[in-house]
Coordinates of C-alpha atoms and ligand atoms in Angstrom, one line a residue:
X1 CA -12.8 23.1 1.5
X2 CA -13.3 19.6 1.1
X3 CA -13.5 19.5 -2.8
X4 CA -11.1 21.6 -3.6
X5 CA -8.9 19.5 -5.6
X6 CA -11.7 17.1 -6.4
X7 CA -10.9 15.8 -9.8
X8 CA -13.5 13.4 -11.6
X9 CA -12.8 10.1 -14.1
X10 CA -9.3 10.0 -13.8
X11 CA -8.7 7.5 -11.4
X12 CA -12.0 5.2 -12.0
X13 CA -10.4 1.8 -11.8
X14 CA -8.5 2.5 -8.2
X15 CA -10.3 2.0 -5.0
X16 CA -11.9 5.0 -3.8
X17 CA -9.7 5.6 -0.9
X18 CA -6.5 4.9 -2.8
X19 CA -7.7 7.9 -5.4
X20 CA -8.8 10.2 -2.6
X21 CA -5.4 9.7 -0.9
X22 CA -3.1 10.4 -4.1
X23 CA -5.1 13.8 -4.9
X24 CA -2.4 16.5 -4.1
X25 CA -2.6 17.5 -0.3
X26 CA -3.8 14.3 0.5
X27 CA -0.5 13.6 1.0
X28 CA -0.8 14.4 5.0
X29 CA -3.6 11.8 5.5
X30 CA -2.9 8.1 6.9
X31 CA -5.0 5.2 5.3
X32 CA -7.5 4.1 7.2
X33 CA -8.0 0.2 7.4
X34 CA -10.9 -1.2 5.8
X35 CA -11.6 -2.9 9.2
X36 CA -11.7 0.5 11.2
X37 CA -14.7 1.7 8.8
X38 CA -16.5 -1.2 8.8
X39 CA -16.8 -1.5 12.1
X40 CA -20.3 0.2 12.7
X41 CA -18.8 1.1 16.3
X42 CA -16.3 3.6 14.9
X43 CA -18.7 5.3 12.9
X44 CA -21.5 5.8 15.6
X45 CA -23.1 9.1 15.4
X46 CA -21.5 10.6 12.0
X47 CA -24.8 9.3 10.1
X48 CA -26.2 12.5 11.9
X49 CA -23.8 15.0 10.7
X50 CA -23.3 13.1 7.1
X51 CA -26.2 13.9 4.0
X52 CA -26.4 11.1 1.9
X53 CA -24.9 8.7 4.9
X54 CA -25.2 5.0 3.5
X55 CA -24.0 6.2 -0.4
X56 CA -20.8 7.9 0.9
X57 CA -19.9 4.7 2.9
X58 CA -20.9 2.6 -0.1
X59 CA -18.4 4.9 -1.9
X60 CA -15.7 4.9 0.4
X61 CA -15.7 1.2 0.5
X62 CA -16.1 1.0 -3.5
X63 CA -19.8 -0.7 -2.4
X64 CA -21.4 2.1 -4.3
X65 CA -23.8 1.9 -7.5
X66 CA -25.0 5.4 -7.6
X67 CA -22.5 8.4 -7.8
X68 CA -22.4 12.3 -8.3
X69 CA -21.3 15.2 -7.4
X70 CA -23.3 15.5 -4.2
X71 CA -22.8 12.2 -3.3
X72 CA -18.8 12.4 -3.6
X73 CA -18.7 15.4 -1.4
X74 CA -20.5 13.5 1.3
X75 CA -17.9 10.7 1.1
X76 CA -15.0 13.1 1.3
X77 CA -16.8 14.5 4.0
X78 CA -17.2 11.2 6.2
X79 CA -13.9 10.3 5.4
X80 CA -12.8 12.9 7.0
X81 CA -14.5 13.0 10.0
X82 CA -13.6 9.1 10.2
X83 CA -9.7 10.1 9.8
X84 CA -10.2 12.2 12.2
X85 CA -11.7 9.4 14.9
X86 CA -9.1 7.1 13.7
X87 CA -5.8 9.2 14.1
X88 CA -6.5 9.4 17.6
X89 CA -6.6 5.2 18.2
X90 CA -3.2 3.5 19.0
X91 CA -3.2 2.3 16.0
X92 CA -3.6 5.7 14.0
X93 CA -1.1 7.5 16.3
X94 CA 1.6 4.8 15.4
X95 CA 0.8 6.1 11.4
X96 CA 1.0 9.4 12.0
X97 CA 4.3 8.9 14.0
X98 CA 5.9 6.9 11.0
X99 CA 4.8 10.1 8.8
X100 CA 6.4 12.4 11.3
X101 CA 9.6 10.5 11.7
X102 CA 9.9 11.2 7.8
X103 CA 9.1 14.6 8.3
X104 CA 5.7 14.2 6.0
X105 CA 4.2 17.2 7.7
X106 CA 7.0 19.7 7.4
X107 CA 8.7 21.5 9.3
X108 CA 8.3 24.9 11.7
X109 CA 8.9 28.0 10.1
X110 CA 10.0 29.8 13.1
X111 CA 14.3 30.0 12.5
X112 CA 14.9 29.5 16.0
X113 CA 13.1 26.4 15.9
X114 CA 15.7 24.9 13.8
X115 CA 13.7 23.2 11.7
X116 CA 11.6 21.3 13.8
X117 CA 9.4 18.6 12.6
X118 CA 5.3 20.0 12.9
X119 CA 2.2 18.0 13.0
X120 CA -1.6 18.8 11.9
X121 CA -3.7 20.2 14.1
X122 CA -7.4 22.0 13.5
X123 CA -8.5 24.8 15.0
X124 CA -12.0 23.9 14.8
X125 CA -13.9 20.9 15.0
X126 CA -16.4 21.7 12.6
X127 CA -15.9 20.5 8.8
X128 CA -15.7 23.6 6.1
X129 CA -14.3 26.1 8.5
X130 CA -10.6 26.2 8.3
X131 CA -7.9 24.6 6.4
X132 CA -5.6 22.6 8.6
X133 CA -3.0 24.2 10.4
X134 CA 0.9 22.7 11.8
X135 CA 1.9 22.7 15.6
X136 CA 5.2 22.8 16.5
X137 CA 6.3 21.2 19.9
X138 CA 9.2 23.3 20.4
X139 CA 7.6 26.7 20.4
X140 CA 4.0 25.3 20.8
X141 CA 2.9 28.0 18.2
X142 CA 0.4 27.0 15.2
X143 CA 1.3 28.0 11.3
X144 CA -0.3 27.9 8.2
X145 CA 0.5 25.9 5.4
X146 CA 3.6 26.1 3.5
X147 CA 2.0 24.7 0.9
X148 CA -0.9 25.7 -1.7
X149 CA -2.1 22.2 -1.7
X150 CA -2.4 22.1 2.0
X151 CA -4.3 25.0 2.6
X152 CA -6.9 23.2 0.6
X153 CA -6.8 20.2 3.3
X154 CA -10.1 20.4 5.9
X155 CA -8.7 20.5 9.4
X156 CA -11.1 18.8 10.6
X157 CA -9.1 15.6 9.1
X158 CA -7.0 15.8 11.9
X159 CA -9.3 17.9 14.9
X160 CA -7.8 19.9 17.3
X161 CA -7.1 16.9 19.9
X162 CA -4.9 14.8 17.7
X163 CA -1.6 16.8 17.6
X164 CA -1.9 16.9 21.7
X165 CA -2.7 13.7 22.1
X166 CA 0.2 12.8 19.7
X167 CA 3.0 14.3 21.8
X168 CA 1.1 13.3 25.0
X169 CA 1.4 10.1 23.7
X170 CA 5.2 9.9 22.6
X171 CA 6.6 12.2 25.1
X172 CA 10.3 11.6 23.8
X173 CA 9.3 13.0 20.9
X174 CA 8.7 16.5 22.8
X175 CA 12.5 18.5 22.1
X176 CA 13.9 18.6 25.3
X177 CA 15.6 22.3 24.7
X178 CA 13.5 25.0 25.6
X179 CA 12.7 27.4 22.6
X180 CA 15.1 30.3 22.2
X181 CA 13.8 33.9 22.1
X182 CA 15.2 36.1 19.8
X183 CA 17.0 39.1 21.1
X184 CA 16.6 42.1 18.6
X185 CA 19.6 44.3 18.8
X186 CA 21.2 47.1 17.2
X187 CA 24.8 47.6 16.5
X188 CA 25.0 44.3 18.8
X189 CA 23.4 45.9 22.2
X190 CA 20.3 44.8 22.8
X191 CA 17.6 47.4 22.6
X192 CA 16.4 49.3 25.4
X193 CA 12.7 47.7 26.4
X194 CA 10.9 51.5 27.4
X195 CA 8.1 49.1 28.5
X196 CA 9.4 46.4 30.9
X197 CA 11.1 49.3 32.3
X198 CA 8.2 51.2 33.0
X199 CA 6.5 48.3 34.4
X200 CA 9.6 47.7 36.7
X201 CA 9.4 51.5 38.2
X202 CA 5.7 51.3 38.8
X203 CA 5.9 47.8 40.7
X204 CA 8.8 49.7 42.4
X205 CA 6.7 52.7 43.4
X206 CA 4.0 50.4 44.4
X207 CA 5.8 49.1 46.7
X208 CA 7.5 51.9 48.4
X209 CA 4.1 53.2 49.4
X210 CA 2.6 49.7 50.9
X211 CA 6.1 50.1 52.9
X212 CA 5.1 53.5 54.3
Ligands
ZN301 ZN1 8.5 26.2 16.4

């Protein structure tokens, strides 16, 4: 999942980060400041769940002498699970509100939803399990990508805290109109729900005989 679109050589002179981000799908992740990585604090605890911990953060911050394949996928992998730490600061919720507010994550597929702007969200914390997914606020349903090159994005980039902690955290973002339900009908009348109504005459009966 998280070397997918791994490409090698072709960006050799740019910074790692600025390569990493410009890979297609990539396109959904915020930059993380030099200054957030650096800071040992942020990282505490990922040198457990990182191989080849001190080389992928010697890669990330272009620190690196050695390099290979293996060695790459750990830095992709503690990038992400750094993203994911840093989306969820002040400072990485106001990026991923900037992307939002130009609709950088798409929108919900859902037609009564009228094209409401979606964020990232995982549905697993644990790196390699699931591509990332998009959370709508207005029908609070999760979708799958739209995109090919998204499905090939780690959710674990983004976690499954961010997106709720996103709209906790810019409220006025939530859309104030409740979703609307769709109404199948045919000919125009609405179609006869055998199973609501059943449900209605049982309730009924139910009660009939505590009244007795
Ligand atoms: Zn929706």
């Amino acid at each position: 999942m998280l070397s997918s679109s791994y490409s090698y050589g072709s960006f050799s002179e740019m910074p790692w980060v600025t390569s990493f981000l410009s890979e297609r799908g990539n396109d959904l992740l915020c930059e993380v400041p030099v200054e957030f990585i650096e800071d040992s604090f942020n990282l505490t605890g990922l040198d457990q769940q990182v191989p080849y911990y001190d080389d992928a953060l010697d890669i990330i911050l272009d620190e690196s002498t050695v390099d290979s394949d293996v060695l790459q996928e750990s830095a992709r992998l503690l990038y992400a699970l750094i993203h994911q730490r840093y989306v969820i600061t002040p400072y990485g919720l106001g990026d991923m509100k900037r992307k939002y507010k130009r609709g950088e994550f798409g929108k919900c597929p859902r037609v009564l939803c009228n094209h409401q702007p979606s964020v990232p969200v995982a549905v697993t914390q644990k790196p390699g399990k699931d591509c990332v997914r998009f959370f709508c606020p207005r029908c609070k349903n999760i979708y799958f990508p739209k995109s090919r090159y998204h499905e090939g994005v780690d959710g674990v980039f983004f976690g499954t805290t961010f997106a709720h902690l996103f709209f906790m955290t810019y409220s006025d973002l939530i859309p104030q109109e409740p979703p609307h339900e769709y109404v199948p009908r045919i000919f125009g009348f609405r179609i006869f729900d055998e199973e609501a109504y059943k449900r209605r005459h049982e309730a009924k009966a139910i009660k009939m005989k505590e009244e007795d």
